[in-house]
Amino acid sequence: MMKAVIRGTGRWLPPRKISNHDLAQWMETSDEWIIQRTGIEERYWVAEEGGMGASDLGLEASRLALERSGWQADDLDLIIFATLSPDYFFPGSGCLLQAKLGLRDTPALDIRQQCTGFLYGLATADAYIRSGMAQRILLVGAEVHSTGLDVSTRGRDVSVIFGDGAAAVCLEAVETSDQVGVLAAGLHADGSMAESLMTEAPASCCNPRISREMLLQGKHYPYMDGRNIFKLAVKRLPEVALEVIEKARMEVENVDLFIPHQANLRINQAFAKAMGLGKERVFNNIQRYGNTTAASIPLALDEALEQELIGPGSTVMFLGLGSGLTWGAVLYRFI
Ligand code: ACO
Protein backbone atom coordinates (compact mmCIF):
# COMPACT_ATOMS: atom_id res chain seq x y z
CA MET A 1 0.00 0.00 0.00
CA MET A 2 1.22 3.50 -0.83
CA LYS A 3 1.96 5.68 2.21
CA ALA A 4 2.83 9.40 2.30
CA VAL A 5 6.07 9.89 4.22
CA ILE A 6 7.86 13.10 5.12
CA ARG A 7 11.28 13.35 3.46
CA GLY A 8 12.30 16.86 4.48
CA THR A 9 11.04 20.07 6.07
CA GLY A 10 12.09 23.72 6.01
CA ARG A 11 11.02 27.02 7.54
CA TRP A 12 11.62 30.64 6.73
CA LEU A 13 10.92 33.80 8.70
CA PRO A 14 11.34 37.34 7.40
CA PRO A 15 14.14 39.26 9.15
CA ARG A 16 12.08 42.06 10.84
CA LYS A 17 11.57 40.98 14.44
CA ILE A 18 8.67 42.77 16.18
CA SER A 19 8.57 42.68 19.97
CA ASN A 20 5.54 43.38 22.12
CA HIS A 21 7.23 46.65 23.09
CA ASP A 22 7.34 47.64 19.39
CA LEU A 23 3.57 47.03 19.17
CA ALA A 24 2.99 49.12 22.30
CA GLN A 25 4.40 52.14 20.43
CA TRP A 26 1.58 51.93 17.84
CA MET A 27 -1.43 50.85 19.91
CA GLU A 28 -2.63 50.75 23.51
CA THR A 29 -1.26 47.43 24.63
CA SER A 30 1.56 46.10 26.77
CA ASP A 31 4.13 43.33 26.87
CA GLU A 32 2.44 42.04 30.06
CA TRP A 33 -1.05 41.87 28.48
CA ILE A 34 0.16 40.08 25.36
CA ILE A 35 2.28 37.55 27.27
CA GLN A 36 -0.39 36.88 29.88
CA ARG A 37 -3.26 36.46 27.36
CA THR A 38 -1.41 34.78 24.50
CA GLY A 39 2.12 33.73 25.52
CA ILE A 40 3.56 35.66 22.54
CA GLU A 41 6.81 37.57 23.12
CA GLU A 42 7.81 38.40 19.56
CA ARG A 43 6.97 37.67 15.93
CA TYR A 44 8.51 38.30 12.50
CA TRP A 45 6.99 40.61 9.93
CA VAL A 46 8.03 41.36 6.34
CA ALA A 47 9.67 44.73 5.61
CA GLU A 48 7.35 47.67 6.21
CA GLU A 49 7.45 48.71 2.55
CA GLY A 50 6.18 45.23 1.55
CA GLY A 51 7.59 43.53 -1.54
CA MET A 52 7.22 39.95 -0.26
CA GLY A 53 4.08 37.89 -0.65
CA ALA A 54 3.13 34.47 0.71
CA SER A 55 4.71 32.75 -2.31
CA ASP A 56 8.06 34.50 -1.67
CA LEU A 57 8.19 33.27 1.92
CA GLY A 58 7.00 29.87 0.74
CA LEU A 59 9.78 29.77 -1.84
CA GLU A 60 12.51 30.14 0.80
CA ALA A 61 11.00 27.42 3.01
CA SER A 62 10.47 25.16 -0.03
CA ARG A 63 14.10 25.48 -1.13
CA LEU A 64 15.21 24.26 2.31
CA ALA A 65 12.71 21.38 2.39
CA LEU A 66 13.73 20.28 -1.14
CA GLU A 67 17.43 20.46 -0.28
CA ARG A 68 16.94 18.38 2.90
CA SER A 69 14.97 15.82 0.90
CA GLY A 70 17.73 15.63 -1.69
CA TRP A 71 15.18 16.64 -4.35
CA GLN A 72 15.24 19.07 -7.24
CA ALA A 73 12.12 21.15 -7.90
CA ASP A 74 11.43 19.19 -11.07
CA ASP A 75 11.13 15.98 -9.03
CA LEU A 76 7.77 17.31 -7.80
CA ASP A 77 4.51 16.17 -9.33
CA LEU A 78 2.22 18.35 -7.17
CA ILE A 79 2.41 21.55 -5.13
CA ILE A 80 -0.17 22.19 -2.40
CA PHE A 81 -0.11 25.71 -1.01
CA ALA A 82 -2.02 26.58 2.16
CA THR A 83 -2.56 30.24 3.03
CA LEU A 84 -5.14 32.77 4.16
CA SER A 85 -3.00 35.64 2.88
CA PRO A 86 -2.48 34.79 -0.80
CA ASP A 87 -0.33 37.09 -2.91
CA TYR A 88 -3.41 37.98 -4.99
CA PHE A 89 -7.19 37.42 -4.93
CA PHE A 90 -6.34 35.23 -7.94
CA PRO A 91 -4.39 33.32 -9.23
CA GLY A 92 -3.45 31.14 -6.30
CA SER A 93 -0.07 31.37 -4.58
CA GLY A 94 0.68 27.74 -5.50
CA CYS A 95 0.98 28.75 -9.16
CA LEU A 96 3.23 31.69 -8.26
CA LEU A 97 5.45 29.44 -6.18
CA GLN A 98 5.58 26.90 -9.01
CA ALA A 99 6.97 29.54 -11.38
CA LYS A 100 9.43 30.83 -8.77
CA LEU A 101 10.75 27.28 -8.40
CA GLY A 102 11.47 27.36 -12.14
CA LEU A 103 8.69 24.89 -13.00
CA ARG A 104 6.35 25.26 -15.97
CA ASP A 105 4.00 22.28 -15.93
CA THR A 106 3.72 20.92 -12.38
CA PRO A 107 0.13 21.09 -11.04
CA ALA A 108 -0.41 23.46 -8.13
CA LEU A 109 -3.44 23.88 -5.91
CA ASP A 110 -4.27 26.26 -3.10
CA ILE A 111 -5.92 25.28 0.17
CA ARG A 112 -7.89 28.07 1.83
CA GLN A 113 -8.49 26.56 5.26
CA GLN A 114 -6.58 29.13 7.30
CA CYS A 115 -5.22 27.72 10.58
CA THR A 116 -6.10 24.17 9.57
CA GLY A 117 -4.65 24.59 6.05
CA PHE A 118 -1.73 22.30 6.83
CA LEU A 119 -4.07 19.60 8.17
CA TYR A 120 -6.35 19.75 5.12
CA GLY A 121 -3.23 19.90 2.92
CA LEU A 122 -1.64 16.87 4.56
CA ALA A 123 -4.85 14.82 4.28
CA THR A 124 -5.14 15.87 0.61
CA ALA A 125 -1.52 14.96 -0.11
CA ASP A 126 -2.07 11.59 1.57
CA ALA A 127 -5.16 10.96 -0.60
CA TYR A 128 -3.24 11.85 -3.79
CA ILE A 129 -0.44 9.49 -2.81
CA ARG A 130 -2.70 6.61 -1.74
CA SER A 131 -4.63 6.85 -5.01
CA GLY A 132 -1.42 6.83 -7.07
CA MET A 133 -2.13 10.31 -8.48
CA ALA A 134 1.14 11.73 -7.14
CA GLN A 135 4.48 10.46 -5.88
CA ARG A 136 6.34 13.56 -4.74
CA ILE A 137 4.41 16.44 -3.23
CA LEU A 138 5.53 19.79 -1.85
CA LEU A 139 3.14 20.99 0.87
CA VAL A 140 3.64 24.61 1.89
CA GLY A 141 2.05 26.81 4.55
CA ALA A 142 2.91 30.50 4.23
CA GLU A 143 1.46 33.75 5.51
CA VAL A 144 2.07 37.46 5.23
CA HIS A 145 -0.32 38.81 7.84
CA SER A 146 1.49 42.01 8.68
CA THR A 147 0.49 43.97 5.57
CA GLY A 148 -3.19 43.36 6.42
CA LEU A 149 -3.30 44.26 10.11
CA ASP A 150 -4.80 47.28 11.81
CA VAL A 151 -1.93 48.34 14.04
CA SER A 152 -3.99 51.04 15.75
CA THR A 153 -5.76 50.38 19.08
CA ARG A 154 -8.93 49.47 17.12
CA GLY A 155 -7.27 46.29 15.83
CA ARG A 156 -5.20 45.37 18.88
CA ASP A 157 -7.03 42.15 19.82
CA VAL A 158 -6.14 40.61 16.45
CA SER A 159 -2.96 42.41 15.42
CA VAL A 160 -0.87 41.41 18.42
CA ILE A 161 -1.29 37.69 17.70
CA PHE A 162 -0.29 37.37 14.04
CA GLY A 163 3.17 36.77 12.64
CA ASP A 164 4.49 36.21 9.12
CA GLY A 165 6.33 33.03 8.19
CA ALA A 166 6.46 29.95 6.03
CA ALA A 167 7.24 26.26 6.31
CA ALA A 168 7.30 23.45 3.78
CA VAL A 169 7.22 19.67 3.84
CA CYS A 170 8.23 17.22 1.09
CA LEU A 171 6.07 14.10 1.02
CA GLU A 172 6.91 10.96 -0.91
CA ALA A 173 4.94 7.84 -1.81
CA VAL A 174 6.44 4.73 -0.24
CA GLU A 175 5.13 1.22 -0.88
CA THR A 176 4.97 -0.50 2.51
CA SER A 177 2.65 -2.48 4.76
CA ASP A 178 4.25 -0.94 7.89
CA GLN A 179 2.14 1.36 10.08
CA VAL A 180 3.86 4.56 8.93
CA GLY A 181 2.87 7.83 7.31
CA VAL A 182 -0.61 9.22 7.88
CA LEU A 183 -2.26 6.76 10.29
CA ALA A 184 -5.59 8.56 10.58
CA ALA A 185 -7.10 11.99 9.98
CA GLY A 186 -10.24 13.82 11.07
CA LEU A 187 -11.27 17.05 9.34
CA HIS A 188 -14.26 19.20 10.29
CA ALA A 189 -15.92 22.47 9.32
CA ASP A 190 -18.84 24.58 10.51
CA GLY A 191 -19.50 27.30 7.95
CA SER A 192 -22.35 28.74 10.01
CA MET A 193 -19.61 30.30 12.15
CA ALA A 194 -17.71 31.84 9.22
CA GLU A 195 -18.38 35.36 10.42
CA SER A 196 -16.79 34.82 13.81
CA LEU A 197 -13.34 35.01 12.22
CA MET A 198 -13.08 36.66 8.84
CA THR A 199 -11.81 39.44 6.64
CA GLU A 200 -14.92 40.89 5.05
CA ALA A 201 -13.47 42.77 2.10
CA PRO A 202 -12.61 42.75 -0.72
CA ALA A 203 -15.65 40.55 -1.34
CA SER A 204 -17.22 39.29 -4.57
CA CYS A 205 -20.68 39.92 -3.11
CA CYS A 206 -19.93 43.66 -2.92
CA ASN A 207 -20.00 45.83 -5.99
CA PRO A 208 -17.41 47.27 -6.07
CA ARG A 209 -15.54 44.63 -4.10
CA ILE A 210 -14.04 47.29 -1.89
CA SER A 211 -14.95 50.94 -1.46
CA ARG A 212 -13.53 53.94 0.33
CA GLU A 213 -16.28 53.57 2.93
CA MET A 214 -15.38 49.92 3.58
CA LEU A 215 -11.74 50.91 3.96
CA LEU A 216 -12.68 53.60 6.47
CA GLN A 217 -14.74 51.06 8.42
CA GLY A 218 -11.73 48.72 8.45
CA LYS A 219 -13.57 45.91 6.61
CA HIS A 220 -10.28 44.89 4.99
CA TYR A 221 -8.83 43.99 8.39
CA PRO A 222 -9.45 40.65 10.10
CA TYR A 223 -12.28 40.45 12.61
CA MET A 224 -12.28 37.82 15.34
CA ASP A 225 -14.73 36.95 18.08
CA GLY A 226 -11.75 35.91 20.20
CA ARG A 227 -13.56 34.78 23.35
CA ASN A 228 -15.90 32.42 21.51
CA ILE A 229 -13.17 31.00 19.30
CA PHE A 230 -11.06 30.42 22.39
CA LYS A 231 -13.86 28.49 24.13
CA LEU A 232 -14.54 26.42 21.03
CA ALA A 233 -10.87 25.58 20.53
CA VAL A 234 -10.58 24.35 24.10
CA LYS A 235 -13.59 22.07 23.50
CA ARG A 236 -12.93 20.89 19.93
CA LEU A 237 -9.20 20.16 20.12
CA PRO A 238 -9.34 17.36 22.75
CA GLU A 239 -12.48 16.05 21.05
CA VAL A 240 -10.86 15.72 17.62
CA ALA A 241 -7.57 14.42 19.07
CA LEU A 242 -9.43 11.55 20.78
CA GLU A 243 -11.54 10.91 17.68
CA VAL A 244 -8.45 10.45 15.49
CA ILE A 245 -6.51 8.40 18.07
CA GLU A 246 -9.50 6.07 18.31
CA LYS A 247 -9.79 5.91 14.51
CA ALA A 248 -6.17 4.69 14.42
CA ARG A 249 -6.98 2.18 17.21
CA MET A 250 -4.31 3.69 19.39
CA GLU A 251 -4.06 5.22 22.87
CA VAL A 252 -3.07 8.73 23.92
CA GLU A 253 0.10 7.20 25.41
CA ASN A 254 1.16 6.04 21.93
CA VAL A 255 1.52 9.61 20.70
CA ASP A 256 5.06 10.87 21.35
CA LEU A 257 4.42 14.53 20.60
CA PHE A 258 1.35 16.66 19.97
CA ILE A 259 2.03 19.54 17.57
CA PRO A 260 -0.94 21.90 17.81
CA HIS A 261 -1.60 25.02 15.77
CA GLN A 262 -0.04 27.98 17.55
CA ALA A 263 -2.99 30.33 18.12
CA ASN A 264 -2.68 31.02 21.81
CA LEU A 265 -0.40 29.40 24.41
CA ARG A 266 -3.34 29.24 26.84
CA ILE A 267 -5.38 27.21 24.34
CA ASN A 268 -2.57 24.67 24.04
CA GLN A 269 -2.11 24.57 27.82
CA ALA A 270 -5.84 23.93 28.24
CA PHE A 271 -5.60 21.18 25.60
CA ALA A 272 -2.71 19.56 27.50
CA LYS A 273 -4.68 19.72 30.74
CA ALA A 274 -7.82 18.23 29.20
CA MET A 275 -5.78 15.38 27.70
CA GLY A 276 -3.74 14.81 30.88
CA LEU A 277 -0.47 15.54 29.05
CA GLY A 278 2.77 16.83 30.58
CA LYS A 279 4.08 19.98 28.91
CA GLU A 280 6.94 18.04 27.28
CA ARG A 281 4.38 16.23 25.10
CA VAL A 282 2.81 19.37 23.59
CA PHE A 283 5.09 21.43 21.36
CA ASN A 284 4.85 25.22 21.56
CA ASN A 285 6.84 27.94 19.84
CA ILE A 286 4.19 30.68 19.66
CA GLN A 287 6.34 32.69 22.08
CA ARG A 288 8.81 33.46 19.26
CA TYR A 289 6.61 33.50 16.16
CA GLY A 290 3.06 34.45 17.11
CA ASN A 291 0.24 32.87 15.12
CA THR A 292 1.55 32.16 11.60
CA THR A 293 -1.73 30.39 10.66
CA ALA A 294 -1.16 27.89 7.81
CA ALA A 295 2.58 27.96 8.50
CA SER A 296 2.36 27.35 12.24
CA ILE A 297 2.09 23.54 12.35
CA PRO A 298 4.82 22.79 9.77
CA LEU A 299 6.99 25.47 11.37
CA ALA A 300 6.61 23.74 14.73
CA LEU A 301 7.27 20.37 13.08
CA ASP A 302 10.48 21.68 11.52
CA GLU A 303 11.68 22.95 14.92
CA ALA A 304 10.69 19.77 16.76
CA LEU A 305 12.73 17.74 14.24
CA GLU A 306 15.66 20.13 14.54
CA GLN A 307 15.56 19.85 18.34
CA GLU A 308 15.45 16.04 17.93
CA LEU A 309 12.30 15.83 20.03
CA ILE A 310 11.03 13.49 17.32
CA GLY A 311 12.71 11.37 14.67
CA PRO A 312 12.47 8.00 12.92
CA GLY A 313 9.69 5.88 14.45
CA SER A 314 8.07 8.78 16.36
CA THR A 315 4.31 9.19 16.33
CA VAL A 316 3.04 12.76 16.21
CA MET A 317 -0.37 14.36 16.15
CA PHE A 318 -0.93 17.61 14.26
CA LEU A 319 -4.12 19.46 15.23
CA GLY A 320 -5.78 22.85 15.13
CA LEU A 321 -8.87 25.02 14.88
CA GLY A 322 -9.40 28.23 12.99
CA SER A 323 -11.39 30.36 10.63
CA GLY A 324 -14.12 28.68 8.62
CA LEU A 325 -14.64 27.49 11.26
CA THR A 326 -12.50 24.48 10.53
CA TRP A 327 -10.76 22.07 12.86
CA GLY A 328 -9.04 18.74 12.60
CA ALA A 329 -6.21 16.40 13.52
CA VAL A 330 -3.80 14.14 11.66
CA LEU A 331 -1.87 11.31 13.26
CA TYR A 332 1.46 10.60 11.58
CA ARG A 333 4.28 8.12 12.19
CA PHE A 334 7.78 8.74 10.88
CA ILE A 335 9.40 5.98 8.84
N1 ACO B 1 -3.82 44.82 24.55
C1 ACO B 1 -4.46 45.25 25.66
N2 ACO B 1 -5.77 45.03 25.88
C2 ACO B 1 -6.43 44.35 24.94
C3 ACO B 1 -5.84 43.88 23.77
C4 ACO B 1 -4.46 44.15 23.60
N3 ACO B 1 -3.79 43.73 22.53
N4 ACO B 1 -6.76 43.23 23.04
C5 ACO B 1 -7.92 43.29 23.72
N5 ACO B 1 -7.72 43.97 24.87
C6 ACO B 1 -8.69 44.26 25.92
C7 ACO B 1 -10.14 44.21 25.43
O1 ACO B 1 -10.51 45.45 24.90
C8 ACO B 1 -10.88 43.85 26.70
O2 ACO B 1 -11.05 45.02 27.45
P1 ACO B 1 -12.42 45.24 28.33
O3 ACO B 1 -12.42 44.11 29.32
O4 ACO B 1 -12.21 46.58 28.92
O5 ACO B 1 -13.55 45.15 27.35
C9 ACO B 1 -9.90 42.95 27.45
O6 ACO B 1 -8.60 43.24 26.91
C10 ACO B 1 -10.20 41.49 27.33
O7 ACO B 1 -10.46 41.20 25.95
P2 ACO B 1 -10.75 39.73 25.46
O8 ACO B 1 -11.02 39.78 23.99
O9 ACO B 1 -11.77 39.11 26.36
O10 ACO B 1 -9.34 39.04 25.73
P3 ACO B 1 -8.99 37.52 25.70
O11 ACO B 1 -8.42 37.11 26.99
O12 ACO B 1 -10.12 36.70 25.13
O13 ACO B 1 -7.79 37.49 24.65
C11 ACO B 1 -7.43 36.77 22.41
C12 ACO B 1 -7.99 37.87 23.32
C13 ACO B 1 -5.94 36.70 22.65
C14 ACO B 1 -7.68 37.20 20.96
C15 ACO B 1 -8.12 35.42 22.73
O14 ACO B 1 -9.51 35.60 22.78
C16 ACO B 1 -7.80 34.32 21.75
O15 ACO B 1 -6.66 33.89 21.64
N6 ACO B 1 -8.82 33.78 21.05
C17 ACO B 1 -8.68 32.61 20.19
C18 ACO B 1 -7.85 32.92 18.97
C19 ACO B 1 -7.84 31.73 18.02
O16 ACO B 1 -7.64 30.59 18.41
N7 ACO B 1 -8.10 31.99 16.75
C20 ACO B 1 -8.18 30.89 15.79
C21 ACO B 1 -6.98 30.79 14.96
S1 ACO B 1 -6.63 32.23 14.04
C22 ACO B 1 -7.17 31.91 12.41
O17 ACO B 1 -7.80 30.95 12.10
C23 ACO B 1 -6.83 32.93 11.40
Short mmCIF file of N, CA and C in Angstrom, two decimals, residues 2 77 125-135 173:
data_model
loop_
_atom_site.label_atom_id
_atom_site.label_comp_id
_atom_site.label_asym_id
_atom_site.label_seq_id
_atom_site.Cartn_x
_atom_site.Cartn_y
_atom_site.Cartn_z
N MET A 2 0.44 2.25 -0.76
CA MET A 2 1.22 3.50 -0.83
C MET A 2 0.98 4.35 0.42
N ASP A 77 5.64 16.30 -8.41
CA ASP A 77 4.51 16.17 -9.33
C ASP A 77 3.25 16.84 -8.80
N ALA A 125 -2.75 15.55 0.43
CA ALA A 125 -1.52 14.96 -0.11
C ALA A 125 -1.55 13.45 0.09
N ASP A 126 -1.99 13.03 1.26
CA ASP A 126 -2.07 11.59 1.57
C ASP A 126 -3.03 10.89 0.59
N ALA A 127 -4.16 11.56 0.31
CA ALA A 127 -5.16 10.96 -0.60
C ALA A 127 -4.58 10.85 -2.02
N TYR A 128 -3.87 11.89 -2.46
CA TYR A 128 -3.24 11.85 -3.79
C TYR A 128 -2.25 10.69 -3.86
N ILE A 129 -1.47 10.54 -2.81
CA ILE A 129 -0.44 9.49 -2.81
C ILE A 129 -1.07 8.10 -2.74
N ARG A 130 -2.04 7.92 -1.86
CA ARG A 130 -2.70 6.61 -1.74
C ARG A 130 -3.36 6.20 -3.05
N SER A 131 -3.92 7.18 -3.77
CA SER A 131 -4.63 6.85 -5.01
C SER A 131 -3.68 6.68 -6.19
N GLY A 132 -2.39 6.96 -5.98
CA GLY A 132 -1.42 6.83 -7.07
C GLY A 132 -1.39 8.04 -7.99
N MET A 133 -2.10 9.12 -7.61
CA MET A 133 -2.13 10.31 -8.48
C MET A 133 -0.87 11.16 -8.37
N ALA A 134 -0.10 10.96 -7.29
CA ALA A 134 1.14 11.73 -7.14
C ALA A 134 2.15 10.91 -6.35
N GLN A 135 3.42 11.17 -6.61
CA GLN A 135 4.48 10.46 -5.88
C GLN A 135 5.31 11.40 -5.01
N ALA A 173 5.67 9.12 -1.83
CA ALA A 173 4.94 7.84 -1.81
C ALA A 173 5.92 6.70 -1.55
#
